[in-house]
Short mmCIF file of C-alpha atoms in Angstrom, two decimals:
data_model
loop_
_atom_site.label_atom_id
_atom_site.label_comp_id
_atom_site.label_asym_id
_atom_site.label_seq_id
_atom_site.Cartn_x
_atom_site.Cartn_y
_atom_site.Cartn_z
CA MET A 199 4.45 11.63 4.01
CA GLY A 200 4.12 14.92 2.13
CA ALA A 201 4.84 13.72 -1.38
CA GLY A 202 1.51 14.60 -2.91
CA VAL A 203 2.44 17.58 -5.08
CA GLU A 204 4.40 15.60 -7.66
CA HIS A 205 1.95 12.71 -7.38
CA GLY A 206 -0.97 14.98 -8.25
CA ARG A 207 0.96 16.39 -11.19
CA ALA A 208 1.72 12.89 -12.44
CA LEU A 209 -1.98 11.99 -12.42
CA ARG A 210 -2.81 15.15 -14.35
CA VAL A 211 -0.03 14.39 -16.85
CA ALA A 212 -1.47 10.90 -17.33
CA ALA A 213 -4.97 12.28 -17.89
CA ALA A 214 -3.60 14.71 -20.47
CA ARG A 215 -1.46 12.12 -22.28
CA VAL A 216 -4.10 9.42 -22.49
CA HIS A 217 -7.38 11.35 -22.57
CA GLY A 218 -6.36 14.88 -23.53
CA LEU A 219 -7.84 16.21 -20.28
CA ASP A 220 -6.77 18.69 -17.65
CA GLY A 221 -8.60 19.13 -14.38
CA HIS A 222 -8.68 18.70 -10.63
CA VAL A 223 -10.60 16.50 -8.16
CA GLU A 224 -10.28 15.90 -4.43
CA VAL A 225 -7.44 13.47 -3.71
CA ALA A 226 -6.88 13.10 0.07
CA GLY A 227 -7.35 9.52 1.23
CA ARG A 228 -8.64 8.28 -2.14
CA THR A 229 -7.30 5.69 -4.55
CA ASP A 230 -5.60 6.84 -7.74
CA GLN A 231 -8.16 4.87 -9.71
CA ALA A 232 -11.10 6.63 -8.04
CA ILE A 233 -9.45 10.02 -8.55
CA MET A 234 -8.86 9.38 -12.23
CA ARG A 235 -12.31 7.88 -12.79
CA ASP A 236 -13.96 11.02 -11.40
CA LEU A 237 -11.74 13.25 -13.52
CA VAL A 238 -12.26 11.31 -16.73
CA THR A 239 -15.96 10.48 -16.44
CA GLY A 240 -16.67 14.00 -15.20
CA ALA A 241 -15.37 15.22 -18.53
CA GLY A 242 -17.74 12.90 -20.37
CA VAL A 243 -15.22 10.25 -21.39
CA GLU A 244 -16.86 6.82 -21.51
CA ASP A 245 -13.95 4.40 -22.11
CA PHE A 246 -12.26 4.74 -18.72
CA ASP A 247 -11.84 1.00 -18.04
CA ALA A 248 -10.41 0.20 -21.46
CA ARG A 249 -7.76 2.91 -21.16
CA TRP A 250 -7.02 2.57 -17.45
CA PRO A 251 -3.87 0.43 -18.00
CA ALA A 252 -2.49 3.16 -20.28
CA VAL A 253 -3.28 5.78 -17.64
CA CYS A 254 -1.44 3.71 -15.00
CA ASP A 255 1.63 3.41 -17.20
CA ALA A 256 1.58 7.13 -17.98
CA ALA A 257 1.14 8.11 -14.33
CA VAL A 258 3.99 5.87 -13.15
CA ALA A 259 6.29 7.19 -15.88
CA ALA A 260 5.38 10.80 -15.11
CA TYR A 261 5.91 10.33 -11.38
CA ALA A 262 9.33 8.79 -11.97
CA GLU A 263 10.25 11.96 -13.88
CA LEU A 264 8.75 14.37 -11.35
CA CYS A 265 9.65 12.73 -8.04
CA PRO A 266 12.57 14.42 -6.25
CA PRO A 267 15.55 12.13 -5.61
CA ASP A 268 15.28 12.64 -1.86
CA LEU A 269 11.96 12.79 -0.02
CA SER A 270 13.35 12.31 3.46
CA ASP A 271 12.56 15.90 4.42
CA ARG A 272 8.85 15.25 3.81
CA VAL A 273 8.51 12.36 6.23
CA ALA A 274 6.37 13.32 9.22
CA PRO A 275 8.31 13.63 12.50
CA GLY A 276 8.68 10.36 14.35
CA VAL A 277 7.68 8.04 11.50
CA GLY A 278 11.16 6.59 11.04
CA ASP A 279 11.56 5.96 14.76
CA LEU A 280 8.13 4.31 14.93
CA LEU A 281 8.84 1.98 12.00
CA THR A 282 12.22 1.04 13.45
CA ALA A 283 10.64 0.19 16.80
CA LEU A 284 7.88 -1.90 15.23
CA ALA A 285 10.19 -3.71 12.81
CA ALA A 286 12.40 -4.72 15.74
CA ARG A 287 9.49 -6.70 17.23
CA PRO A 288 8.38 -9.04 14.40
CA ASP A 289 6.68 -11.47 16.78
CA GLU A 290 4.30 -8.72 17.87
CA PHE A 291 3.96 -6.47 14.82
CA ARG A 292 3.97 -6.89 11.06
CA LEU A 293 4.22 -3.87 8.78
CA SER A 294 2.09 -3.66 5.64
CA LEU A 295 1.50 -0.70 3.34
CA VAL A 296 -2.12 0.24 2.60
CA THR A 297 -2.44 3.21 0.27
CA GLY A 298 -4.58 4.47 -2.56
CA ASN A 299 -1.44 5.13 -4.62
CA LEU A 300 -0.58 2.90 -7.54
CA GLU A 301 1.95 0.41 -6.19
CA PRO A 302 4.96 1.55 -8.28
CA ILE A 303 4.34 5.15 -7.20
CA ALA A 304 3.99 4.17 -3.55
CA ARG A 305 7.17 2.07 -3.67
CA LEU A 306 9.15 4.89 -5.28
CA LYS A 307 7.95 7.38 -2.68
CA LEU A 308 9.03 5.10 0.13
CA ALA A 309 12.38 4.31 -1.43
CA ARG A 310 13.24 7.96 -1.90
CA ALA A 311 12.07 8.76 1.61
CA GLY A 312 14.40 6.10 3.02
CA LEU A 313 11.51 3.95 4.27
CA GLY A 314 11.22 1.31 1.58
CA GLY A 315 13.06 -1.36 3.53
CA TYR A 316 10.31 -1.56 6.12
CA PHE A 317 7.68 -2.88 3.66
CA GLU A 318 8.14 -6.26 1.99
CA ALA A 319 7.57 -6.81 -1.72
CA GLY A 320 4.42 -8.78 -2.39
CA GLN A 321 2.66 -7.33 0.64
CA GLY A 322 0.15 -4.50 1.11
CA GLY A 323 -2.93 -3.15 -0.63
CA PHE A 324 -2.72 -0.44 -3.29
CA GLY A 325 -4.80 1.73 -5.57
CA SER A 326 -3.69 -0.48 -8.43
CA ASP A 327 -5.45 -3.40 -6.73
CA HIS A 328 -8.91 -1.86 -6.38
CA ALA A 329 -10.68 1.46 -6.90
CA SER A 330 -12.34 1.26 -3.49
CA ARG A 331 -10.17 2.31 -0.55
CA ALA A 332 -12.41 0.15 1.65
CA ARG A 333 -11.15 -3.02 -0.03
CA LEU A 334 -7.45 -2.41 0.53
CA PRO A 335 -7.06 -3.51 4.19
CA GLY A 336 -8.63 -6.86 3.31
CA ILE A 337 -6.30 -7.27 0.33
CA ALA A 338 -3.32 -6.49 2.55
CA ARG A 339 -4.45 -8.96 5.21
CA ALA A 340 -4.89 -11.69 2.58
CA ARG A 341 -1.37 -11.12 1.25
CA ALA A 342 -0.04 -11.37 4.79
CA GLY A 343 -1.33 -14.92 5.10
CA ASP A 344 -4.89 -14.00 6.08
CA TRP A 345 -3.64 -11.84 8.94
CA PRO A 346 -6.45 -11.71 11.53
CA ARG A 347 -8.67 -8.67 11.89
CA GLU A 348 -8.19 -8.59 15.64
CA ARG A 349 -4.45 -8.05 15.14
CA THR A 350 -4.84 -5.38 12.46
CA VAL A 351 -4.64 -1.62 12.95
CA VAL A 352 -4.91 0.84 10.09
CA ILE A 353 -2.83 3.99 10.62
CA GLY A 354 -3.87 7.04 8.62
CA ASP A 355 -4.35 10.77 8.59
CA THR A 356 -7.69 11.31 6.82
CA PRO A 357 -11.34 10.46 7.54
CA ARG A 358 -11.24 8.12 4.53
CA ASP A 359 -8.50 6.11 6.23
CA ILE A 360 -10.82 5.73 9.21
CA ALA A 361 -13.70 4.73 6.94
CA CYS A 362 -11.67 2.04 5.16
CA ALA A 363 -10.68 0.51 8.50
CA ARG A 364 -14.30 0.47 9.64
CA ALA A 365 -15.33 -1.18 6.36
CA ASP A 366 -12.92 -4.05 7.09
CA ASP A 367 -13.95 -4.12 10.77
CA VAL A 368 -10.44 -3.42 12.05
CA ARG A 369 -9.13 -0.83 14.49
CA VAL A 370 -7.69 2.47 13.36
CA ALA A 371 -5.26 5.00 14.80
CA ALA A 372 -5.13 8.47 13.26
CA VAL A 373 -2.22 10.91 13.19
CA ALA A 374 -3.03 14.59 12.83
CA THR A 375 0.09 15.43 10.82
CA GLY A 376 -1.68 15.58 7.46
CA PRO A 377 -4.46 17.76 6.07
CA TYR A 378 -6.91 17.06 8.93
CA ALA A 379 -6.83 18.27 12.53
CA VAL A 380 -7.47 16.12 15.59
CA ASP A 381 -11.17 17.00 15.75
CA ALA A 382 -11.74 15.83 12.18
CA LEU A 383 -10.25 12.43 13.04
CA ALA A 384 -12.33 11.79 16.15
CA GLY A 385 -13.89 8.68 14.61
CA ALA A 386 -10.67 6.72 15.08
CA ASP A 387 -10.02 4.42 18.02
CA ALA A 388 -7.09 6.67 18.95
CA VAL A 389 -5.87 10.03 17.65
CA VAL A 390 -2.38 11.44 18.20
CA ASP A 391 -0.65 14.56 16.95
CA ASP A 392 2.78 12.98 16.48
CA ALA A 393 3.76 9.58 15.10
CA ARG A 394 6.02 9.00 18.09
CA ALA A 395 2.91 8.73 20.26
CA LEU A 396 1.64 5.76 18.25
CA LEU A 397 3.91 3.11 19.75
CA PRO A 398 2.22 2.99 23.19
CA VAL A 399 -1.17 3.08 21.45
CA LEU A 400 -0.27 0.05 19.32
CA GLU A 401 1.16 -1.73 22.35
CA ASP A 402 -2.12 -1.15 24.20
CA PHE A 403 -4.09 -2.51 21.23
CA ALA A 404 -1.84 -5.60 21.13
CA ARG A 405 -2.36 -6.30 24.83
CA ALA A 406 -6.12 -5.87 24.48
CA ARG A 407 -6.67 -8.37 21.66
#
C-alpha cells in the first residue's frame, strides 16, 4: 500500500521533536525502529534506547495528523479482492499482518485504506515489537497460537521481505507492485506482478504442505 510519504514525514517529525534532528535513511522493507536508530546514531546521539518510547509516541501522533482520511486509492490493484477471498476460507487461510511499521501506524493505515477488518487485534508482528524485520514472522506465528512454519507464507514487495521469511524458514511470495521489479524479487518462492495472481499461488502452497 502506497502510504509511505506521510509515514516518512512522521518519522522525521519524531526525530526532530525528540532529538532535534533532521535527516534521511533508506526505509523500504525496514522496521521503524531500525530506521530511527540509523538516523539518530548516525548523528552521534547515544541515548537512543532511553528515548525510543518518546520517539514512538511522537511518530504515532505525527502520523495521525499527517495521514489522509482516505487511503483507498493507494491500495495496490487486487489486494482487496485477494483479502476477501482468503478471509472467506478460514479453515485454509489465516491472515496476519507483518510489517516494520509501529503497530498504531500500521493499524491506522489499514483502517483508512478500508482493509483494517481483515486483520485481528492482538495478531501480527510489528516494528514496535522488534527492531529486526527477521524476527517479526516468528512473533506473528506465536501470536496466532504457534502457527506452523509449513503453513506460513510471507507476502511482500521488497528483498527485505524475502530475507525475513528466509530467516524464519517460511515460504515467501513477492508482488512487484512496490519499489522493486520482478527481477529484484527473484529470491522468492513465487513472484507475481499483480496481487490478483497470488490466490492460485497460495492455493498451490497449501496443497503442497
